[in-house]
Amino acid sequence: MSILSTSRLRPLALLALLTLSLAGCDDAAEQEDQTPVSQVRVETLQLQALAISSELSGRILAPRTAEVRARVAGVVLKRVYREGSDVKQGDVLFLIDPAPFKADLDSARATLAKAEATVYQARLQEQRYRQLVDDKAVSRQEYDNARASFLQADAAVAEAKAALERARLNLGYATVTAPISGRIGRALVTEGALVGQNETTPLATIQQLNPIHADVTQSTRELNTLRRALRAGELQQVGQGQVKATLIQDDGSAYPLPGKLLFSDLSVDPSTNQITLRSEFPNPDLDLLPGSYVRVRLDQAVQPQGISVPQRAILRDSAGVPKVLVVDQQDRISERQVQLGSAQGDRWIVNDGLKPGERVVVEGLQHVKAGDQVQVDEQPDALPIVQHNGQ
């Protein structure tokens, strides 16, 4: 090939390379334009009434507990009730041998009859001497002696009546009855056992289980923080009888029947610096048993204008600082640090960092980052956590 033909081919080759380069750029631009936009679901924040609750631990307690005890000494003849059953006040539980008490009752009756005979004789003599002393037939001293004998005999009658009543009571105590209604446990004695000898022997225990109490403890620090927020107007007080209580069972689920706060103790335990709060729950099926460890969520105050976000919307960095992803008006992602309050169910109360009307990403967080353009799927507005009436 000549030098002239080679020089003519070089411009053609450069032109072809330039054309291919421009075509490659156009293809890359087309591919970039065709990159799919990530889709996220957001929740638009709203001001709503939020319940400020505390989840506290404690124990289940029976409202009333009665220890059935032997009030007289004797041998148990029979256990009448069935262990673990429900009993009513006055039901017969045990029978103690009544024979010695019947004998004591008969003896007391005889003693009373003798005392009444003695007082009858002393009364007649006193009346007779009263007439004779007026006629100067007997001395004043003899009349005074007769009067004293009558008063002593009358006092002996009163004493005999009291002894008779005591004997009647002891005979009644030989039949042991239920002092309260409730569920009775196992028998602590068997037939043939000698009970009540120099002490009141426990026979069984009865507990009332419906409704039932849950006693929990709260630190004075938490209570003081709550009181300061109430005084500052940041929170609203919930009436004592309107404080809603939710019992958390062993598996983490909520007990289906709601309870209420009865009272807060007036003194602080000096060993733990905690105060006791008692709540009451219906227990128709006796699912809650005394001594069980439970957690109780108490709605102690209301934040009238608060913001909350789902727990799944919270991200944390390596330092544990909570953050959320916010979508602006141009559907672009930005990162925002937030200050969280207490957890309310599956949501966090946000104390600082977010405003009403902002859109927070609740689904699709793992596919986007700050600065990304996204396609927004609006989540329906979340319902308020609690109403002002505590329901």
mmCIF file with all atom_site columns, N, CA and C in Angstrom, residues 234-297:
data_model
loop_
_atom_site.group_PDB
_atom_site.id
_atom_site.type_symbol
_atom_site.label_atom_id
_atom_site.label_alt_id
_atom_site.label_comp_id
_atom_site.label_asym_id
_atom_site.label_entity_id
_atom_site.label_seq_id
_atom_site.pdbx_PDB_ins_code
_atom_site.Cartn_x
_atom_site.Cartn_y
_atom_site.Cartn_z
_atom_site.occupancy
_atom_site.B_iso_or_equiv
_atom_site.pdbx_formal_charge
_atom_site.auth_seq_id
_atom_site.auth_comp_id
_atom_site.auth_asym_id
_atom_site.auth_atom_id
_atom_site.pdbx_PDB_model_num
ATOM 1   N N  . GLU A 1 234 ? -46.311 19.140  80.638  1.00 0.00 ? 234 GLU A N  1
ATOM 2   C CA . GLU A 1 234 ? -45.977 18.324  79.481  1.00 0.00 ? 234 GLU A CA 1
ATOM 3   C C  . GLU A 1 234 ? -46.908 17.116  79.372  1.00 0.00 ? 234 GLU A C  1
ATOM 4   N N  . LEU A 1 235 ? -47.413 16.650  80.489  1.00 0.00 ? 235 LEU A N  1
ATOM 5   C CA . LEU A 1 235 ? -48.313 15.504  80.535  1.00 0.00 ? 235 LEU A CA 1
ATOM 6   C C  . LEU A 1 235 ? -49.569 15.876  81.297  1.00 0.00 ? 235 LEU A C  1
ATOM 7   N N  . GLN A 1 236 ? -50.612 15.082  81.105  1.00 0.00 ? 236 GLN A N  1
ATOM 8   C CA . GLN A 1 236 ? -51.859 15.265  81.825  1.00 0.00 ? 236 GLN A CA 1
ATOM 9   C C  . GLN A 1 236 ? -52.082 14.106  82.775  1.00 0.00 ? 236 GLN A C  1
ATOM 10  N N  . GLN A 1 237 ? -52.625 14.428  83.949  1.00 0.00 ? 237 GLN A N  1
ATOM 11  C CA . GLN A 1 237 ? -52.880 13.423  84.976  1.00 0.00 ? 237 GLN A CA 1
ATOM 12  C C  . GLN A 1 237 ? -54.044 12.539  84.560  1.00 0.00 ? 237 GLN A C  1
ATOM 13  N N  . VAL A 1 238 ? -53.924 11.247  84.843  1.00 0.00 ? 238 VAL A N  1
ATOM 14  C CA . VAL A 1 238 ? -55.025 10.308  84.671  1.00 0.00 ? 238 VAL A CA 1
ATOM 15  C C  . VAL A 1 238 ? -55.618 10.041  86.039  1.00 0.00 ? 238 VAL A C  1
ATOM 16  N N  . GLY A 1 239 ? -56.942 10.096  86.145  1.00 0.00 ? 239 GLY A N  1
ATOM 17  C CA . GLY A 1 239 ? -57.589 9.876   87.437  1.00 0.00 ? 239 GLY A CA 1
ATOM 18  C C  . GLY A 1 239 ? -57.236 8.531   88.030  1.00 0.00 ? 239 GLY A C  1
ATOM 19  N N  . GLN A 1 240 ? -57.187 8.464   89.378  1.00 0.00 ? 240 GLN A N  1
ATOM 20  C CA . GLN A 1 240 ? -56.763 7.240   90.072  1.00 0.00 ? 240 GLN A CA 1
ATOM 21  C C  . GLN A 1 240 ? -57.615 6.047   89.659  1.00 0.00 ? 240 GLN A C  1
ATOM 22  N N  . GLY A 1 241 ? -58.942 6.231   89.595  1.00 0.00 ? 241 GLY A N  1
ATOM 23  C CA . GLY A 1 241 ? -59.806 5.117   89.238  1.00 0.00 ? 241 GLY A CA 1
ATOM 24  C C  . GLY A 1 241 ? -59.846 4.824   87.756  1.00 0.00 ? 241 GLY A C  1
ATOM 25  N N  . GLN A 1 242 ? -59.181 5.676   86.925  1.00 0.00 ? 242 GLN A N  1
ATOM 26  C CA . GLN A 1 242 ? -59.218 5.498   85.481  1.00 0.00 ? 242 GLN A CA 1
ATOM 27  C C  . GLN A 1 242 ? -57.894 4.976   84.916  1.00 0.00 ? 242 GLN A C  1
ATOM 28  N N  . VAL A 1 243 ? -56.907 4.755   85.747  1.00 0.00 ? 243 VAL A N  1
ATOM 29  C CA . VAL A 1 243 ? -55.617 4.266   85.258  1.00 0.00 ? 243 VAL A CA 1
ATOM 30  C C  . VAL A 1 243 ? -55.790 2.827   84.767  1.00 0.00 ? 243 VAL A C  1
ATOM 31  N N  . LYS A 1 244 ? -55.529 2.648   83.496  1.00 0.00 ? 244 LYS A N  1
ATOM 32  C CA . LYS A 1 244 ? -55.688 1.321   82.892  1.00 0.00 ? 244 LYS A CA 1
ATOM 33  C C  . LYS A 1 244 ? -54.467 0.472   83.169  1.00 0.00 ? 244 LYS A C  1
ATOM 34  N N  . ALA A 1 245 ? -54.709 -0.783  83.506  1.00 0.00 ? 245 ALA A N  1
ATOM 35  C CA . ALA A 1 245 ? -53.628 -1.728  83.791  1.00 0.00 ? 245 ALA A CA 1
ATOM 36  C C  . ALA A 1 245 ? -53.748 -2.906  82.834  1.00 0.00 ? 245 ALA A C  1
ATOM 37  N N  . THR A 1 246 ? -52.624 -3.273  82.235  1.00 0.00 ? 246 THR A N  1
ATOM 38  C CA . THR A 1 246 ? -52.563 -4.423  81.331  1.00 0.00 ? 246 THR A CA 1
ATOM 39  C C  . THR A 1 246 ? -51.546 -5.406  81.873  1.00 0.00 ? 246 THR A C  1
ATOM 40  N N  . LEU A 1 247 ? -51.958 -6.630  82.069  1.00 0.00 ? 247 LEU A N  1
ATOM 41  C CA . LEU A 1 247 ? -51.071 -7.656  82.627  1.00 0.00 ? 247 LEU A CA 1
ATOM 42  C C  . LEU A 1 247 ? -50.387 -8.405  81.485  1.00 0.00 ? 247 LEU A C  1
ATOM 43  N N  . ILE A 1 248 ? -49.058 -8.486  81.559  1.00 0.00 ? 248 ILE A N  1
ATOM 44  C CA . ILE A 1 248 ? -48.259 -9.202  80.561  1.00 0.00 ? 248 ILE A CA 1
ATOM 45  C C  . ILE A 1 248 ? -47.950 -10.595 81.099  1.00 0.00 ? 248 ILE A C  1
ATOM 46  N N  . GLN A 1 249 ? -48.371 -11.620 80.374  1.00 0.00 ? 249 GLN A N  1
ATOM 47  C CA . GLN A 1 249 ? -48.203 -12.994 80.823  1.00 0.00 ? 249 GLN A CA 1
ATOM 48  C C  . GLN A 1 249 ? -46.785 -13.508 80.528  1.00 0.00 ? 249 GLN A C  1
ATOM 49  N N  . ASP A 1 250 ? -46.520 -14.740 80.966  1.00 0.00 ? 250 ASP A N  1
ATOM 50  C CA . ASP A 1 250 ? -45.177 -15.316 80.839  1.00 0.00 ? 250 ASP A CA 1
ATOM 51  C C  . ASP A 1 250 ? -44.698 -15.386 79.393  1.00 0.00 ? 250 ASP A C  1
ATOM 52  N N  . ASP A 1 251 ? -45.614 -15.643 78.462  1.00 0.00 ? 251 ASP A N  1
ATOM 53  C CA . ASP A 1 251 ? -45.216 -15.773 77.062  1.00 0.00 ? 251 ASP A CA 1
ATOM 54  C C  . ASP A 1 251 ? -45.132 -14.434 76.347  1.00 0.00 ? 251 ASP A C  1
ATOM 55  N N  . GLY A 1 252 ? -45.320 -13.343 77.070  1.00 0.00 ? 252 GLY A N  1
ATOM 56  C CA . GLY A 1 252 ? -45.233 -12.013 76.475  1.00 0.00 ? 252 GLY A CA 1
ATOM 57  C C  . GLY A 1 252 ? -46.543 -11.477 75.947  1.00 0.00 ? 252 GLY A C  1
ATOM 58  N N  . SER A 1 253 ? -47.580 -12.296 75.929  1.00 0.00 ? 253 SER A N  1
ATOM 59  C CA . SER A 1 253 ? -48.882 -11.828 75.444  1.00 0.00 ? 253 SER A CA 1
ATOM 60  C C  . SER A 1 253 ? -49.625 -11.095 76.550  1.00 0.00 ? 253 SER A C  1
ATOM 61  N N  . ALA A 1 254 ? -50.565 -10.250 76.150  1.00 0.00 ? 254 ALA A N  1
ATOM 62  C CA . ALA A 1 254 ? -51.345 -9.474  77.114  1.00 0.00 ? 254 ALA A CA 1
ATOM 63  C C  . ALA A 1 254 ? -52.515 -10.312 77.627  1.00 0.00 ? 254 ALA A C  1
ATOM 64  N N  . TYR A 1 255 ? -52.766 -10.217 78.927  1.00 0.00 ? 255 TYR A N  1
ATOM 65  C CA . TYR A 1 255 ? -53.928 -10.878 79.524  1.00 0.00 ? 255 TYR A CA 1
ATOM 66  C C  . TYR A 1 255 ? -55.186 -10.259 78.919  1.00 0.00 ? 255 TYR A C  1
ATOM 67  N N  . PRO A 1 256 ? -56.149 -11.075 78.471  1.00 0.00 ? 256 PRO A N  1
ATOM 68  C CA . PRO A 1 256 ? -57.272 -10.528 77.694  1.00 0.00 ? 256 PRO A CA 1
ATOM 69  C C  . PRO A 1 256 ? -58.188 -9.589  78.461  1.00 0.00 ? 256 PRO A C  1
ATOM 70  N N  . LEU A 1 257 ? -58.233 -9.679  79.786  1.00 0.00 ? 257 LEU A N  1
ATOM 71  C CA . LEU A 1 257 ? -59.153 -8.852  80.563  1.00 0.00 ? 257 LEU A CA 1
ATOM 72  C C  . LEU A 1 257 ? -58.399 -7.666  81.157  1.00 0.00 ? 257 LEU A C  1
ATOM 73  N N  . PRO A 1 258 ? -58.825 -6.438  80.888  1.00 0.00 ? 258 PRO A N  1
ATOM 74  C CA . PRO A 1 258 ? -58.119 -5.266  81.427  1.00 0.00 ? 258 PRO A CA 1
ATOM 75  C C  . PRO A 1 258 ? -58.360 -5.109  82.910  1.00 0.00 ? 258 PRO A C  1
ATOM 76  N N  . GLY A 1 259 ? -57.400 -4.478  83.575  1.00 0.00 ? 259 GLY A N  1
ATOM 77  C CA . GLY A 1 259 ? -57.520 -4.208  85.000  1.00 0.00 ? 259 GLY A CA 1
ATOM 78  C C  . GLY A 1 259 ? -57.482 -2.725  85.282  1.00 0.00 ? 259 GLY A C  1
ATOM 79  N N  . LYS A 1 260 ? -57.372 -2.396  86.563  1.00 0.00 ? 260 LYS A N  1
ATOM 80  C CA . LYS A 1 260 ? -57.316 -0.997  86.960  1.00 0.00 ? 260 LYS A CA 1
ATOM 81  C C  . LYS A 1 260 ? -56.405 -0.856  88.171  1.00 0.00 ? 260 LYS A C  1
ATOM 82  N N  . LEU A 1 261 ? -55.849 0.343   88.308  1.00 0.00 ? 261 LEU A N  1
ATOM 83  C CA . LEU A 1 261 ? -54.986 0.633   89.453  1.00 0.00 ? 261 LEU A CA 1
ATOM 84  C C  . LEU A 1 261 ? -55.865 0.958   90.658  1.00 0.00 ? 261 LEU A C  1
ATOM 85  N N  . LEU A 1 262 ? -55.620 0.271   91.783  1.00 0.00 ? 262 LEU A N  1
ATOM 86  C CA . LEU A 1 262 ? -56.391 0.516   92.997  1.00 0.00 ? 262 LEU A CA 1
ATOM 87  C C  . LEU A 1 262 ? -55.789 1.635   93.828  1.00 0.00 ? 262 LEU A C  1
ATOM 88  N N  . PHE A 1 263 ? -54.488 1.545   94.115  1.00 0.00 ? 263 PHE A N  1
ATOM 89  C CA . PHE A 1 263 ? -53.849 2.582   94.927  1.00 0.00 ? 263 PHE A CA 1
ATOM 90  C C  . PHE A 1 263 ? -52.345 2.453   94.832  1.00 0.00 ? 263 PHE A C  1
ATOM 91  N N  . SER A 1 264 ? -51.668 3.519   95.243  1.00 0.00 ? 264 SER A N  1
ATOM 92  C CA . SER A 1 264 ? -50.213 3.516   95.409  1.00 0.00 ? 264 SER A CA 1
ATOM 93  C C  . SER A 1 264 ? -49.919 3.613   96.893  1.00 0.00 ? 264 SER A C  1
ATOM 94  N N  . ASP A 1 265 ? -48.956 2.837   97.342  1.00 0.00 ? 265 ASP A N  1
ATOM 95  C CA . ASP A 1 265 ? -48.620 2.838   98.764  1.00 0.00 ? 265 ASP A CA 1
ATOM 96  C C  . ASP A 1 265 ? -48.106 4.208   99.183  1.00 0.00 ? 265 ASP A C  1
ATOM 97  N N  . LEU A 1 266 ? -48.251 4.496   100.481 1.00 0.00 ? 266 LEU A N  1
ATOM 98  C CA . LEU A 1 266 ? -47.871 5.805   100.991 1.00 0.00 ? 266 LEU A CA 1
ATOM 99  C C  . LEU A 1 266 ? -46.434 5.863   101.486 1.00 0.00 ? 266 LEU A C  1
ATOM 100 N N  . SER A 1 267 ? -45.783 4.728   101.601 1.00 0.00 ? 267 SER A N  1
ATOM 101 C CA . SER A 1 267 ? -44.419 4.698   102.121 1.00 0.00 ? 267 SER A CA 1
ATOM 102 C C  . SER A 1 267 ? -43.486 4.036   101.112 1.00 0.00 ? 267 SER A C  1
ATOM 103 N N  . VAL A 1 268 ? -42.206 4.394   101.212 1.00 0.00 ? 268 VAL A N  1
ATOM 104 C CA . VAL A 1 268 ? -41.167 3.865   100.322 1.00 0.00 ? 268 VAL A CA 1
ATOM 105 C C  . VAL A 1 268 ? -40.383 2.795   101.067 1.00 0.00 ? 268 VAL A C  1
ATOM 106 N N  . ASP A 1 269 ? -40.127 1.694   100.389 1.00 0.00 ? 269 ASP A N  1
ATOM 107 C CA . ASP A 1 269 ? -39.314 0.633   100.982 1.00 0.00 ? 269 ASP A CA 1
ATOM 108 C C  . ASP A 1 269 ? -37.876 1.137   101.101 1.00 0.00 ? 269 ASP A C  1
ATOM 109 N N  . PRO A 1 270 ? -37.358 1.289   102.315 1.00 0.00 ? 270 PRO A N  1
ATOM 110 C CA . PRO A 1 270 ? -36.008 1.853   102.460 1.00 0.00 ? 270 PRO A CA 1
ATOM 111 C C  . PRO A 1 270 ? -34.908 0.966   101.902 1.00 0.00 ? 270 PRO A C  1
ATOM 112 N N  . SER A 1 271 ? -35.152 -0.333  101.790 1.00 0.00 ? 271 SER A N  1
ATOM 113 C CA . SER A 1 271 ? -34.110 -1.236  101.286 1.00 0.00 ? 271 SER A CA 1
ATOM 114 C C  . SER A 1 271 ? -33.988 -1.192  99.766  1.00 0.00 ? 271 SER A C  1
ATOM 115 N N  . THR A 1 272 ? -35.077 -0.869  99.053  1.00 0.00 ? 272 THR A N  1
ATOM 116 C CA . THR A 1 272 ? -35.055 -0.858  97.589  1.00 0.00 ? 272 THR A CA 1
ATOM 117 C C  . THR A 1 272 ? -35.338 0.514   96.996  1.00 0.00 ? 272 THR A C  1
ATOM 118 N N  . ASN A 1 273 ? -35.790 1.459   97.818  1.00 0.00 ? 273 ASN A N  1
ATOM 119 C CA . ASN A 1 273 ? -36.154 2.802   97.347  1.00 0.00 ? 273 ASN A CA 1
ATOM 120 C C  . ASN A 1 273 ? -37.254 2.722   96.289  1.00 0.00 ? 273 ASN A C  1
ATOM 121 N N  . GLN A 1 274 ? -38.199 1.817   96.516  1.00 0.00 ? 274 GLN A N  1
ATOM 122 C CA . GLN A 1 274 ? -39.313 1.636   95.591  1.00 0.00 ? 274 GLN A CA 1
ATOM 123 C C  . GLN A 1 274 ? -40.628 1.738   96.331  1.00 0.00 ? 274 GLN A C  1
ATOM 124 N N  . ILE A 1 275 ? -41.676 2.014   95.574  1.00 0.00 ? 275 ILE A N  1
ATOM 125 C CA . ILE A 1 275 ? -43.018 2.129   96.126  1.00 0.00 ? 275 ILE A CA 1
ATOM 126 C C  . ILE A 1 275 ? -43.895 1.065   95.487  1.00 0.00 ? 275 ILE A C  1
ATOM 127 N N  . THR A 1 276 ? -44.855 0.550   96.241  1.00 0.00 ? 276 THR A N  1
ATOM 128 C CA . THR A 1 276 ? -45.730 -0.521  95.765  1.00 0.00 ? 276 THR A CA 1
ATOM 129 C C  . THR A 1 276 ? -47.009 0.058   95.190  1.00 0.00 ? 276 THR A C  1
ATOM 130 N N  . LEU A 1 277 ? -47.408 -0.461  94.024  1.00 0.00 ? 277 LEU A N  1
ATOM 131 C CA . LEU A 1 277 ? -48.660 -0.092  93.380  1.00 0.00 ? 277 LEU A CA 1
ATOM 132 C C  . LEU A 1 277 ? -49.496 -1.352  93.205  1.00 0.00 ? 277 LEU A C  1
ATOM 133 N N  . ARG A 1 278 ? -50.771 -1.263  93.594  1.00 0.00 ? 278 ARG A N  1
ATOM 134 C CA . ARG A 1 278 ? -51.646 -2.443  93.533  1.00 0.00 ? 278 ARG A CA 1
ATOM 135 C C  . ARG A 1 278 ? -52.706 -2.235  92.452  1.00 0.00 ? 278 ARG A C  1
ATOM 136 N N  . SER A 1 279 ? -52.817 -3.217  91.562  1.00 0.00 ? 279 SER A N  1
ATOM 137 C CA . SER A 1 279 ? -53.853 -3.211  90.530  1.00 0.00 ? 279 SER A CA 1
ATOM 138 C C  . SER A 1 279 ? -54.726 -4.452  90.685  1.00 0.00 ? 279 SER A C  1
ATOM 139 N N  . GLU A 1 280 ? -55.910 -4.374  90.098  1.00 0.00 ? 280 GLU A N  1
ATOM 140 C CA . GLU A 1 280 ? -56.898 -5.451  90.234  1.00 0.00 ? 280 GLU A CA 1
ATOM 141 C C  . GLU A 1 280 ? -57.322 -5.929  88.856  1.00 0.00 ? 280 GLU A C  1
ATOM 142 N N  . PHE A 1 281 ? -57.439 -7.267  88.715  1.00 0.00 ? 281 PHE A N  1
ATOM 143 C CA . PHE A 1 281 ? -57.811 -7.863  87.432  1.00 0.00 ? 281 PHE A CA 1
ATOM 144 C C  . PHE A 1 281 ? -58.929 -8.880  87.641  1.00 0.00 ? 281 PHE A C  1
ATOM 145 N N  . PRO A 1 282 ? -59.882 -8.946  86.721  1.00 0.00 ? 282 PRO A N  1
ATOM 146 C CA . PRO A 1 282 ? -60.865 -10.050 86.770  1.00 0.00 ? 282 PRO A CA 1
ATOM 147 C C  . PRO A 1 282 ? -60.151 -11.376 86.535  1.00 0.00 ? 282 PRO A C  1
ATOM 148 N N  . ASN A 1 283 ? -60.652 -12.405 87.205  1.00 0.00 ? 283 ASN A N  1
ATOM 149 C CA . ASN A 1 283 ? -60.010 -13.722 87.096  1.00 0.00 ? 283 ASN A CA 1
ATOM 150 C C  . ASN A 1 283 ? -61.076 -14.817 87.095  1.00 0.00 ? 283 ASN A C  1
ATOM 151 N N  . PRO A 1 284 ? -62.032 -14.744 86.151  1.00 0.00 ? 284 PRO A N  1
ATOM 152 C CA . PRO A 1 284 ? -63.160 -15.695 86.193  1.00 0.00 ? 284 PRO A CA 1
ATOM 153 C C  . PRO A 1 284 ? -62.745 -17.141 85.965  1.00 0.00 ? 284 PRO A C  1
ATOM 154 N N  . ASP A 1 285 ? -61.722 -17.367 85.145  1.00 0.00 ? 285 ASP A N  1
ATOM 155 C CA . ASP A 1 285 ? -61.279 -18.732 84.857  1.00 0.00 ? 285 ASP A CA 1
ATOM 156 C C  . ASP A 1 285 ? -60.123 -19.181 85.744  1.00 0.00 ? 285 ASP A C  1
ATOM 157 N N  . LEU A 1 286 ? -59.751 -18.337 86.701  1.00 0.00 ? 286 LEU A N  1
ATOM 158 C CA . LEU A 1 286 ? -58.671 -18.639 87.658  1.00 0.00 ? 286 LEU A CA 1
ATOM 159 C C  . LEU A 1 286 ? -57.360 -18.941 86.939  1.00 0.00 ? 286 LEU A C  1
ATOM 160 N N  . ASP A 1 287 ? -57.097 -18.198 85.867  1.00 0.00 ? 287 ASP A N  1
ATOM 161 C CA . ASP A 1 287 ? -55.824 -18.357 85.162  1.00 0.00 ? 287 ASP A CA 1
ATOM 162 C C  . ASP A 1 287 ? -54.667 -17.731 85.937  1.00 0.00 ? 287 ASP A C  1
ATOM 163 N N  . LEU A 1 288 ? -54.963 -16.746 86.766  1.00 0.00 ? 288 LEU A N  1
ATOM 164 C CA . LEU A 1 288 ? -53.945 -16.052 87.552  1.00 0.00 ? 288 LEU A CA 1
ATOM 165 C C  . LEU A 1 288 ? -53.934 -16.632 88.958  1.00 0.00 ? 288 LEU A C  1
ATOM 166 N N  . LEU A 1 289 ? -52.780 -17.127 89.369  1.00 0.00 ? 289 LEU A N  1
ATOM 167 C CA . LEU A 1 289 ? -52.662 -17.787 90.670  1.00 0.00 ? 289 LEU A CA 1
ATOM 168 C C  . LEU A 1 289 ? -51.719 -16.999 91.570  1.00 0.00 ? 289 LEU A C  1
ATOM 169 N N  . PRO A 1 290 ? -52.012 -16.934 92.860  1.00 0.00 ? 290 PRO A N  1
ATOM 170 C CA . PRO A 1 290 ? -51.160 -16.185 93.796  1.00 0.00 ? 290 PRO A CA 1
ATOM 171 C C  . PRO A 1 290 ? -49.721 -16.673 93.772  1.00 0.00 ? 290 PRO A C  1
ATOM 172 N N  . GLY A 1 291 ? -48.800 -15.715 93.859  1.00 0.00 ? 291 GLY A N  1
ATOM 173 C CA . GLY A 1 291 ? -47.382 -16.031 93.873  1.00 0.00 ? 291 GLY A CA 1
ATOM 174 C C  . GLY A 1 291 ? -46.730 -15.986 92.506  1.00 0.00 ? 291 GLY A C  1
ATOM 175 N N  . SER A 1 292 ? -47.521 -15.909 91.436  1.00 0.00 ? 292 SER A N  1
ATOM 176 C CA . SER A 1 292 ? -46.958 -15.892 90.088  1.00 0.00 ? 292 SER A CA 1
ATOM 177 C C  . SER A 1 292 ? -46.238 -14.566 89.831  1.00 0.00 ? 292 SER A C  1
ATOM 178 N N  . TYR A 1 293 ? -45.120 -14.650 89.112  1.00 0.00 ? 293 TYR A N  1
ATOM 179 C CA . TYR A 1 293 ? -44.382 -13.448 88.706  1.00 0.00 ? 293 TYR A CA 1
ATOM 180 C C  . TYR A 1 293 ? -45.021 -12.889 87.443  1.00 0.00 ? 293 TYR A C  1
ATOM 181 N N  . VAL A 1 294 ? -45.338 -11.601 87.452  1.00 0.00 ? 294 VAL A N  1
ATOM 182 C CA . VAL A 1 294 ? -45.996 -10.973 86.309  1.00 0.00 ? 294 VAL A CA 1
ATOM 183 C C  . VAL A 1 294 ? -45.394 -9.601  86.059  1.00 0.00 ? 294 VAL A C  1
ATOM 184 N N  . ARG A 1 295 ? -45.720 -9.065  84.888  1.00 0.00 ? 295 ARG A N  1
ATOM 185 C CA . ARG A 1 295 ? -45.412 -7.677  84.551  1.00 0.00 ? 295 ARG A CA 1
ATOM 186 C C  . ARG A 1 295 ? -46.727 -6.975  84.253  1.00 0.00 ? 295 ARG A C  1
ATOM 187 N N  . VAL A 1 296 ? -46.836 -5.750  84.733  1.00 0.00 ? 296 VAL A N  1
ATOM 188 C CA . VAL A 1 296 ? -48.062 -4.973  84.561  1.00 0.00 ? 296 VAL A CA 1
ATOM 189 C C  . VAL A 1 296 ? -47.704 -3.647  83.903  1.00 0.00 ? 296 VAL A C  1
ATOM 190 N N  . ARG A 1 297 ? -48.445 -3.317  82.826  1.00 0.00 ? 297 ARG A N  1
ATOM 191 C CA . ARG A 1 297 ? -48.255 -2.038  82.158  1.00 0.00 ? 297 ARG A CA 1
ATOM 192 C C  . ARG A 1 297 ? -49.333 -1.071  82.639  1.00 0.00 ? 297 ARG A C  1
#
